Amino acid sequence: MIFREDENRTLDKQTAFNLNIIRKWAINILKLLEVDAKPLRLKKKRYAIGTNPEKYIARVMSL
């Protein structure tokens, strides 16, 4: 539960489906991206990228 999926209260089914696809895409990118020398949990990776996104943008674009 990286993006608090259980708290999502989207009523429109198509919107919920689209958000699910975006969430899965973001999780896959987080799994592929190496943030630090040691392995990090996905929540910690997300936090590290959120604090300094410029540092990791080039890495994401090369995926």
Short mmCIF file of C-alpha atoms in Angstrom, two decimals:
data_model
loop_
_atom_site.label_atom_id
_atom_site.label_comp_id
_atom_site.label_asym_id
_atom_site.label_seq_id
_atom_site.Cartn_x
_atom_site.Cartn_y
_atom_site.Cartn_z
CA MET A 1 0.00 0.00 0.00
CA ILE A 2 2.43 2.61 -1.26
CA PHE A 3 -0.08 5.15 -2.51
CA ARG A 4 -2.83 4.58 0.12
CA GLU A 5 -4.99 2.69 -2.34
CA ASP A 6 -7.49 1.69 0.36
CA GLU A 7 -8.33 5.33 1.05
CA ASN A 8 -9.31 6.01 -2.56
CA ARG A 9 -13.01 6.92 -2.76
CA THR A 10 -13.36 7.28 -6.52
CA LEU A 11 -16.92 6.50 -7.57
CA ASP A 12 -16.54 6.49 -11.34
CA LYS A 13 -15.38 3.06 -12.47
CA GLN A 14 -13.41 4.28 -15.48
CA THR A 15 -11.56 6.84 -13.34
CA ALA A 16 -10.74 4.19 -10.75
CA PHE A 17 -9.47 1.91 -13.50
CA ASN A 18 -7.26 4.67 -14.92
CA LEU A 19 -5.86 5.52 -11.48
CA ASN A 20 -5.06 1.85 -10.96
CA ILE A 21 -3.07 1.75 -14.20
CA ILE A 22 -1.13 4.89 -13.25
CA ARG A 23 -0.42 3.46 -9.79
CA LYS A 24 0.90 0.19 -11.23
CA TRP A 25 3.05 2.10 -13.73
CA ALA A 26 4.54 4.25 -10.94
CA ILE A 27 5.25 1.20 -8.75
CA ASN A 28 7.04 -0.53 -11.62
CA ILE A 29 9.21 2.54 -12.18
CA LEU A 30 10.04 2.65 -8.48
CA LYS A 31 11.05 -1.01 -8.59
CA LEU A 32 13.37 -0.41 -11.55
CA LEU A 33 14.97 2.76 -10.23
CA GLU A 34 18.05 2.51 -8.02
CA VAL A 35 17.96 5.41 -5.55
CA ASP A 36 20.79 4.50 -3.21
CA ALA A 37 23.67 2.06 -3.08
CA LYS A 38 21.67 -0.16 -0.74
CA PRO A 39 18.18 -1.49 -1.54
CA LEU A 40 15.33 0.62 -0.15
CA ARG A 41 11.67 -0.10 0.42
CA LEU A 42 9.33 1.46 -2.13
CA LYS A 43 7.97 3.99 0.37
CA LYS A 44 11.48 5.19 1.17
CA LYS A 45 12.35 5.38 -2.53
CA ARG A 46 9.24 7.46 -3.12
CA TYR A 47 10.19 9.78 -0.26
CA ALA A 48 13.79 10.16 -1.48
CA ILE A 49 12.64 11.01 -5.01
CA GLY A 50 10.03 13.42 -3.65
CA THR A 51 12.57 15.37 -1.63
CA ASN A 52 14.95 15.90 -4.56
CA PRO A 53 13.25 15.04 -7.88
CA GLU A 54 15.81 16.82 -10.11
CA LYS A 55 18.43 14.31 -9.04
CA TYR A 56 16.39 11.37 -10.35
CA ILE A 57 14.55 12.78 -13.39
CA ALA A 58 17.30 11.81 -15.83
CA ARG A 59 17.27 8.25 -14.49
CA VAL A 60 13.52 7.96 -14.93
CA MET A 61 13.66 9.35 -18.47
CA SER A 62 16.27 6.74 -19.46
CA LEU A 63 14.01 3.84 -18.41
#
